[in-house]
PDB file of C-alpha atoms in Angstrom:
ATOM      1  CA  GLY J 851      -8.917   4.291  -5.670  1.00 55.00           C
ATOM      2  CA  ALA J 852      -6.226   4.133  -3.039  1.00 79.00           C
ATOM      3  CA  GLY J 853      -3.498   3.363  -5.523  1.00 92.00           C
ATOM      4  CA  VAL J 854      -2.811   2.968  -9.209  1.00 96.00           C
ATOM      5  CA  SER J 855      -4.361  -0.225 -10.438  1.00 97.00           C
ATOM      6  CA  GLN J 856      -3.171  -2.093 -13.485  1.00 98.00           C
ATOM      7  CA  SER J 857      -4.562  -5.122 -15.249  1.00 97.00           C
ATOM      8  CA  PRO J 858      -3.793  -7.768 -16.192  1.00 97.00           C
ATOM      9  CA  SER J 859      -0.801  -8.299 -13.930  1.00 97.00           C
ATOM     10  CA  ASN J 860       0.522 -10.935 -16.293  1.00 97.00           C
ATOM     11  CA  LYS J 861      -0.285 -11.523 -19.908  1.00 97.00           C
ATOM     12  CA  VAL J 862       1.145 -14.256 -22.152  1.00 98.00           C
ATOM     13  CA  THR J 863       0.226 -13.967 -25.805  1.00 97.00           C
ATOM     14  CA  GLU J 864       1.237 -15.304 -29.166  1.00 97.00           C
ATOM     15  CA  LYS J 865       3.143 -13.262 -31.678  1.00 97.00           C
ATOM     16  CA  GLY J 866       0.735 -11.365 -33.920  1.00 97.00           C
ATOM     17  CA  LYS J 867      -2.096 -11.076 -31.396  1.00 98.00           C
ATOM     18  CA  ASP J 868      -3.392  -7.770 -30.058  1.00 98.00           C
ATOM     19  CA  VAL J 869      -3.284  -6.971 -26.364  1.00 98.00           C
ATOM     20  CA  GLU J 870      -4.878  -4.318 -24.173  1.00 98.00           C
ATOM     21  CA  LEU J 871      -3.427  -3.156 -20.904  1.00 98.00           C
ATOM     22  CA  ARG J 872      -5.490  -1.120 -18.496  1.00 98.00           C
ATOM     23  CA  CYS J 873      -4.585   1.490 -15.947  1.00 98.00           C
ATOM     24  CA  ASP J 874      -6.883   2.973 -13.310  1.00 97.00           C
ATOM     25  CA  PRO J 875      -5.089   5.980 -11.748  1.00 95.00           C
ATOM     26  CA  ILE J 876      -5.529   7.466  -8.289  1.00 93.00           C
ATOM     27  CA  SER J 877      -8.788   9.347  -8.085  1.00 91.00           C
ATOM     28  CA  GLY J 878      -8.288  13.013  -8.906  1.00 87.00           C
ATOM     29  CA  HIS J 879      -4.890  12.608 -10.502  1.00 89.00           C
ATOM     30  CA  THR J 880      -4.900  14.545 -13.766  1.00 88.00           C
ATOM     31  CA  ALA J 881      -1.662  13.286 -15.280  1.00 88.00           C
ATOM     32  CA  LEU J 882      -1.160   9.664 -16.327  1.00 92.00           C
ATOM     33  CA  TYR J 883       2.021   8.136 -17.709  1.00 93.00           C
ATOM     34  CA  TRP J 884       2.885   4.865 -19.439  1.00 96.00           C
ATOM     35  CA  TYR J 885       6.431   3.460 -19.291  1.00 96.00           C
ATOM     36  CA  ARG J 886       7.975   0.252 -20.507  1.00 97.00           C
ATOM     37  CA  GLN J 887      10.702  -1.619 -18.650  1.00 95.00           C
ATOM     38  CA  SER J 888      12.539  -4.450 -20.338  1.00 92.00           C
ATOM     39  CA  LEU J 889      14.457  -6.931 -18.187  1.00 86.00           C
ATOM     40  CA  GLY J 890      17.348  -5.261 -16.442  1.00 80.00           C
ATOM     41  CA  GLN J 891      16.677  -1.937 -18.160  1.00 84.00           C
ATOM     42  CA  GLY J 892      15.482   1.478 -17.069  1.00 87.00           C
ATOM     43  CA  LEU J 893      12.064   3.002 -17.666  1.00 92.00           C
ATOM     44  CA  GLU J 894      11.342   3.870 -21.285  1.00 93.00           C
ATOM     45  CA  PHE J 895       8.804   6.721 -21.648  1.00 92.00           C
ATOM     46  CA  LEU J 896       5.905   5.852 -23.902  1.00 95.00           C
ATOM     47  CA  ILE J 897       3.179   8.470 -23.520  1.00 94.00           C
ATOM     48  CA  TYR J 898       1.548  10.749 -20.992  1.00 89.00           C
ATOM     49  CA  PHE J 899      -1.916  12.183 -20.656  1.00 91.00           C
ATOM     50  CA  GLN J 900      -3.076  15.475 -19.208  1.00 87.00           C
ATOM     51  CA  GLY J 901      -6.751  14.832 -18.678  1.00 89.00           C
ATOM     52  CA  ASN J 902      -7.873  13.010 -21.792  1.00 90.00           C
ATOM     53  CA  SER J 903      -5.292  14.662 -24.049  1.00 90.00           C
ATOM     54  CA  ALA J 904      -1.898  13.267 -24.885  1.00 90.00           C
ATOM     55  CA  PRO J 905       0.521  16.211 -25.346  1.00 84.00           C
ATOM     56  CA  ASP J 906       3.424  13.893 -26.020  1.00 83.00           C
ATOM     57  CA  LYS J 907       3.213  10.598 -27.882  1.00 84.00           C
ATOM     58  CA  SER J 908       6.835  10.656 -28.955  1.00 85.00           C
ATOM     59  CA  GLY J 909       7.785   7.609 -26.950  1.00 91.00           C
ATOM     60  CA  LEU J 910       5.451   5.167 -28.636  1.00 94.00           C
ATOM     61  CA  PRO J 911       7.827   2.698 -30.367  1.00 93.00           C
ATOM     62  CA  SER J 912       5.732   2.194 -33.511  1.00 93.00           C
ATOM     63  CA  ASP J 913       2.273   2.654 -34.961  1.00 94.00           C
ATOM     64  CA  ARG J 914       1.363  -0.714 -33.472  1.00 97.00           C
ATOM     65  CA  PHE J 915       1.148   1.061 -30.128  1.00 97.00           C
ATOM     66  CA  SER J 916      -1.738   3.348 -29.197  1.00 96.00           C
ATOM     67  CA  ALA J 917      -3.271   4.635 -26.000  1.00 97.00           C
ATOM     68  CA  GLU J 918      -6.359   6.434 -24.921  1.00 96.00           C
ATOM     69  CA  ARG J 919      -7.799   7.882 -21.795  1.00 95.00           C
ATOM     70  CA  THR J 920     -11.453   8.454 -21.160  1.00 90.00           C
ATOM     71  CA  GLY J 921     -13.261  10.549 -18.591  1.00 88.00           C
ATOM     72  CA  GLY J 922      -9.934  11.794 -17.285  1.00 83.00           C
ATOM     73  CA  SER J 923      -9.540   8.460 -15.521  1.00 92.00           C
ATOM     74  CA  VAL J 924      -8.937   5.004 -16.942  1.00 96.00           C
ATOM     75  CA  SER J 925      -6.350   4.566 -19.677  1.00 97.00           C
ATOM     76  CA  THR J 926      -5.858   1.698 -22.096  1.00 97.00           C
ATOM     77  CA  LEU J 927      -2.590   0.899 -23.875  1.00 98.00           C
ATOM     78  CA  THR J 928      -3.131  -1.241 -26.945  1.00 98.00           C
ATOM     79  CA  ILE J 929      -0.435  -3.141 -28.775  1.00 98.00           C
ATOM     80  CA  GLN J 930      -1.450  -4.557 -32.143  1.00 98.00           C
ATOM     81  CA  ARG J 931       0.225  -7.463 -33.874  1.00 98.00           C
ATOM     82  CA  THR J 932       2.529  -8.089 -30.938  1.00 98.00           C
ATOM     83  CA  GLN J 933       6.163  -8.948 -31.503  1.00 97.00           C
ATOM     84  CA  GLN J 934       8.609 -10.727 -29.215  1.00 96.00           C
ATOM     85  CA  GLU J 935      10.485  -7.480 -28.606  1.00 95.00           C
ATOM     86  CA  ASP J 936       7.325  -6.096 -27.044  1.00 97.00           C
ATOM     87  CA  SER J 937       7.856  -8.405 -24.072  1.00 97.00           C
ATOM     88  CA  ALA J 938       8.391  -6.205 -21.037  1.00 97.00           C
ATOM     89  CA  VAL J 939       6.761  -4.833 -17.938  1.00 97.00           C
ATOM     90  CA  TYR J 940       4.409  -1.972 -18.757  1.00 98.00           C
ATOM     91  CA  LEU J 941       4.174   0.499 -15.893  1.00 97.00           C
ATOM     92  CA  CYS J 942       1.481   3.091 -15.436  1.00 97.00           C
ATOM     93  CA  ALA J 943       1.850   6.064 -13.094  1.00 95.00           C
ATOM     94  CA  SER J 944      -0.265   9.031 -12.149  1.00 93.00           C
ATOM     95  CA  SER J 945       0.320  12.394 -10.562  1.00 89.00           C
ATOM     96  CA  GLN J 946      -1.816  15.128  -9.083  1.00 83.00           C
ATOM     97  CA  SER J 947      -0.468  18.222 -10.738  1.00 70.00           C
ATOM     98  CA  GLY J 948      -1.655  19.777 -13.935  1.00 54.00           C
ATOM     99  CA  ARG J 949       1.935  20.343 -14.985  1.00 56.00           C
ATOM    100  CA  PRO J 950       3.530  17.189 -16.352  1.00 49.00           C
ATOM    101  CA  GLY J 951       6.171  15.848 -14.057  1.00 49.00           C
ATOM    102  CA  ALA J 952       5.846  18.666 -11.600  1.00 58.00           C
ATOM    103  CA  ASN J 953       4.553  16.402  -8.912  1.00 67.00           C
ATOM    104  CA  VAL J 954       5.397  12.990  -7.683  1.00 84.00           C
ATOM    105  CA  LEU J 955       4.433   9.956  -9.743  1.00 90.00           C
ATOM    106  CA  THR J 956       2.764   7.031  -8.032  1.00 93.00           C
ATOM    107  CA  PHE J 957       3.314   3.787  -9.942  1.00 96.00           C
ATOM    108  CA  GLY J 958       1.092   0.798 -10.379  1.00 97.00           C
ATOM    109  CA  ALA J 959       2.393  -2.738  -9.941  1.00 96.00           C
ATOM    110  CA  GLY J 960       2.810  -3.121 -13.693  1.00 97.00           C
ATOM    111  CA  SER J 961       1.557  -5.512 -16.391  1.00 98.00           C
ATOM    112  CA  ARG J 962       4.097  -8.115 -17.390  1.00 97.00           C
ATOM    113  CA  LEU J 963       3.684  -8.951 -21.070  1.00 98.00           C
ATOM    114  CA  THR J 964       5.290 -12.018 -22.598  1.00 97.00           C
ATOM    115  CA  VAL J 965       5.021 -12.554 -26.349  1.00 97.00           C
ATOM    116  CA  LEU J 966       5.792 -16.107 -27.434  1.00 96.00           C
TER     117      LEU J 966
ATOM    118  CA  GLN L1386      23.068  11.436 -26.064  1.00 60.00           C
ATOM    119  CA  LYS L1387      20.409  10.164 -23.684  1.00 67.00           C
ATOM    120  CA  GLU L1388      18.365  12.807 -21.935  1.00 86.00           C
ATOM    121  CA  VAL L1389      19.147  11.444 -18.477  1.00 91.00           C
ATOM    122  CA  GLU L1390      22.253   9.325 -17.891  1.00 91.00           C
ATOM    123  CA  GLN L1391      23.395   7.297 -14.925  1.00 91.00           C
ATOM    124  CA  ASN L1392      26.264   4.920 -14.306  1.00 80.00           C
ATOM    125  CA  SER L1393      24.694   1.491 -14.509  1.00 72.00           C
ATOM    126  CA  GLY L1394      26.913   0.077 -11.779  1.00 80.00           C
ATOM    127  CA  PRO L1395      26.711  -2.132  -9.898  1.00 90.00           C
ATOM    128  CA  LEU L1396      27.925   0.047  -7.058  1.00 95.00           C
ATOM    129  CA  SER L1397      29.006  -1.912  -4.022  1.00 96.00           C
ATOM    130  CA  VAL L1398      29.565  -0.297  -0.614  1.00 96.00           C
ATOM    131  CA  PRO L1399      30.028  -1.768   2.873  1.00 97.00           C
ATOM    132  CA  GLU L1400      27.345  -1.344   5.487  1.00 97.00           C
ATOM    133  CA  GLY L1401      27.601   2.010   7.228  1.00 97.00           C
ATOM    134  CA  ALA L1402      29.429   3.706   4.370  1.00 97.00           C
ATOM    135  CA  ILE L1403      28.210   6.578   2.197  1.00 97.00           C
ATOM    136  CA  ALA L1404      26.810   5.605  -1.202  1.00 96.00           C
ATOM    137  CA  SER L1405      27.056   8.240  -3.921  1.00 96.00           C
ATOM    138  CA  LEU L1406      24.826   7.979  -6.969  1.00 96.00           C
ATOM    139  CA  ASN L1407      25.225  10.343  -9.909  1.00 95.00           C
ATOM    140  CA  CYS L1408      23.095  11.517 -12.776  1.00 94.00           C
ATOM    141  CA  THR L1409      23.559  13.978 -15.642  1.00 94.00           C
ATOM    142  CA  TYR L1410      20.918  15.438 -17.915  1.00 91.00           C
ATOM    143  CA  SER L1411      20.984  17.113 -21.292  1.00 89.00           C
ATOM    144  CA  ASP L1412      17.834  19.234 -21.310  1.00 84.00           C
ATOM    145  CA  ARG L1413      18.603  22.629 -19.723  1.00 83.00           C
ATOM    146  CA  GLY L1414      14.886  23.224 -19.576  1.00 81.00           C
ATOM    147  CA  SER L1415      14.523  20.486 -16.993  1.00 82.00           C
ATOM    148  CA  GLN L1416      13.162  22.035 -13.847  1.00 82.00           C
ATOM    149  CA  SER L1417      12.717  19.280 -11.305  1.00 87.00           C
ATOM    150  CA  PHE L1418      14.472  16.047 -10.528  1.00 92.00           C
ATOM    151  CA  PHE L1419      13.433  12.918  -8.749  1.00 93.00           C
ATOM    152  CA  TRP L1420      15.181   9.951  -7.241  1.00 95.00           C
ATOM    153  CA  TYR L1421      13.237   6.673  -7.175  1.00 96.00           C
ATOM    154  CA  ARG L1422      14.219   3.376  -5.670  1.00 97.00           C
ATOM    155  CA  GLN L1423      13.212   0.093  -7.297  1.00 95.00           C
ATOM    156  CA  TYR L1424      13.590  -3.233  -5.581  1.00 95.00           C
ATOM    157  CA  SER L1425      13.889  -6.271  -7.808  1.00 91.00           C
ATOM    158  CA  GLY L1426      10.505  -7.216  -9.243  1.00 90.00           C
ATOM    159  CA  LYS L1427       8.788  -4.195  -7.707  1.00 93.00           C
ATOM    160  CA  SER L1428       7.637  -0.800  -8.997  1.00 94.00           C
ATOM    161  CA  PRO L1429       9.654   2.364  -8.438  1.00 95.00           C
ATOM    162  CA  GLU L1430       8.969   4.349  -5.263  1.00 94.00           C
ATOM    163  CA  LEU L1431       9.920   7.933  -4.637  1.00 93.00           C
ATOM    164  CA  ILE L1432      12.817   8.736  -2.340  1.00 94.00           C
ATOM    165  CA  MET L1433      12.990  12.495  -2.827  1.00 92.00           C
ATOM    166  CA  PHE L1434      12.777  15.315  -5.314  1.00 91.00           C
ATOM    167  CA  ILE L1435      14.695  18.528  -5.768  1.00 91.00           C
ATOM    168  CA  TYR L1436      13.924  21.739  -7.646  1.00 86.00           C
ATOM    169  CA  SER L1437      16.548  24.235  -6.533  1.00 87.00           C
ATOM    170  CA  ASN L1438      20.289  24.357  -6.837  1.00 90.00           C
ATOM    171  CA  GLY L1439      22.083  23.065  -3.762  1.00 93.00           C
ATOM    172  CA  ASP L1440      21.434  20.306  -1.306  1.00 93.00           C
ATOM    173  CA  LYS L1441      18.243  18.866   0.108  1.00 93.00           C
ATOM    174  CA  GLU L1442      18.372  16.501   3.056  1.00 95.00           C
ATOM    175  CA  ASP L1443      15.806  13.963   4.197  1.00 94.00           C
ATOM    176  CA  GLY L1444      16.992  11.614   6.907  1.00 96.00           C
ATOM    177  CA  ARG L1445      19.920   9.563   5.592  1.00 97.00           C
ATOM    178  CA  PHE L1446      19.373  10.838   2.063  1.00 97.00           C
ATOM    179  CA  THR L1447      20.772  14.034   0.511  1.00 97.00           C
ATOM    180  CA  ALA L1448      19.979  15.127  -3.038  1.00 96.00           C
ATOM    181  CA  GLN L1449      22.266  17.634  -4.743  1.00 96.00           C
ATOM    182  CA  LEU L1450      21.435  19.638  -7.847  1.00 94.00           C
ATOM    183  CA  ASN L1451      23.816  21.726  -9.925  1.00 94.00           C
ATOM    184  CA  LYS L1452      21.910  23.211 -12.879  1.00 91.00           C
ATOM    185  CA  ALA L1453      25.013  24.907 -14.342  1.00 91.00           C
ATOM    186  CA  SER L1454      26.737  21.502 -14.607  1.00 92.00           C
ATOM    187  CA  GLN L1455      23.448  19.671 -15.351  1.00 92.00           C
ATOM    188  CA  TYR L1456      24.223  17.249 -12.574  1.00 93.00           C
ATOM    189  CA  VAL L1457      22.146  15.594  -9.886  1.00 95.00           C
ATOM    190  CA  SER L1458      23.341  13.271  -7.182  1.00 96.00           C
ATOM    191  CA  LEU L1459      22.028  11.253  -4.297  1.00 97.00           C
ATOM    192  CA  LEU L1460      24.009  10.493  -1.192  1.00 97.00           C
ATOM    193  CA  ILE L1461      22.955   7.763   1.189  1.00 97.00           C
ATOM    194  CA  ARG L1462      24.614   7.966   4.569  1.00 98.00           C
ATOM    195  CA  ASP L1463      24.999   4.986   6.897  1.00 97.00           C
ATOM    196  CA  SER L1464      24.086   2.612   4.086  1.00 97.00           C
ATOM    197  CA  GLN L1465      22.105  -0.438   5.127  1.00 97.00           C
ATOM    198  CA  PRO L1466      21.664  -3.807   3.351  1.00 97.00           C
ATOM    199  CA  SER L1467      18.012  -2.827   2.924  1.00 96.00           C
ATOM    200  CA  ASP L1468      19.159   0.053   0.711  1.00 97.00           C
ATOM    201  CA  SER L1469      20.277  -2.522  -1.886  1.00 97.00           C
ATOM    202  CA  ALA L1470      18.178  -1.738  -4.942  1.00 96.00           C
ATOM    203  CA  THR L1471      18.290   0.040  -8.263  1.00 95.00           C
ATOM    204  CA  TYR L1472      18.153   3.821  -7.996  1.00 96.00           C
ATOM    205  CA  LEU L1473      16.539   5.731 -10.818  1.00 95.00           C
ATOM    206  CA  CYS L1474      17.125   9.396 -11.542  1.00 95.00           C
ATOM    207  CA  ALA L1475      14.378  11.301 -13.428  1.00 92.00           C
ATOM    208  CA  GLY L1476      14.133  14.803 -14.763  1.00 89.00           C
ATOM    209  CA  THR L1477      11.384  16.852 -16.318  1.00 79.00           C
ATOM    210  CA  GLY L1478      10.966  19.904 -18.492  1.00 70.00           C
ATOM    211  CA  GLY L1479       7.711  18.478 -19.718  1.00 69.00           C
ATOM    212  CA  LYS L1480       7.538  14.713 -19.613  1.00 78.00           C
ATOM    213  CA  LEU L1481       9.327  12.791 -16.895  1.00 84.00           C
ATOM    214  CA  ILE L1482      12.349  10.978 -18.310  1.00 88.00           C
ATOM    215  CA  PHE L1483      14.222   8.320 -16.370  1.00 92.00           C
ATOM    216  CA  GLY L1484      17.827   7.291 -16.508  1.00 92.00           C
ATOM    217  CA  GLN L1485      18.705   3.639 -16.856  1.00 92.00           C
ATOM    218  CA  GLY L1486      19.250   3.244 -13.141  1.00 93.00           C
ATOM    219  CA  THR L1487      22.220   2.412 -10.916  1.00 95.00           C
ATOM    220  CA  GLU L1488      22.256  -0.866  -9.027  1.00 94.00           C
ATOM    221  CA  LEU L1489      23.443  -0.449  -5.440  1.00 96.00           C
ATOM    222  CA  SER L1490      24.593  -3.334  -3.302  1.00 96.00           C
ATOM    223  CA  VAL L1491      25.262  -2.744   0.398  1.00 97.00           C
ATOM    224  CA  LYS L1492      27.341  -5.533   1.894  1.00 95.00           C
ATOM    225  CA  PRO L1493      26.860  -6.439   5.619  1.00 93.00           C
TER     226      PRO L1493
END
């Protein structure tokens, strides 16, 4: 696609429910990143993919968080048993280079998650 | 110590002045650095990146990198009210890590 597409743009859920956030990167971009941004805070690194592999999962806050990428394209971030502290904007970004971070990231518009 | 650190600000400058934004990083393996701008409620957008020691200029923006001091800066000349935003510094030696951002306010 022309840009990085994320869905849903807004998600309100109840504490304890599972949520899935989707990211469709720019066509041909091999690297895909997930970040979390809480209100008034910077970007917290969660995970990145090189193709379908995730060389670095160190940023995932807990085992309730998981992510996968299939076909070197779409990625899904899943949060199980959501907690109120999970409320944030989840940003996805992709880049063209095979080397992580070597090229410019293009960000999606984000998925705003609110856990009641 | 955070991997990438920025003064959170807010930094306030008058219109037409030079705004100076600073960033330090802890990973000496970091090879490239990026400055992103984020308007309130929007996603980050790239301003410029720098790989080599020294200065890199692009219009009103100049990025400076000093690998020995592990320091990156962004200068904005002739600041405009439209430059008011949060500026995010990011570095990479593998994964791209962002600082917490510096809020800039340019007063007319």
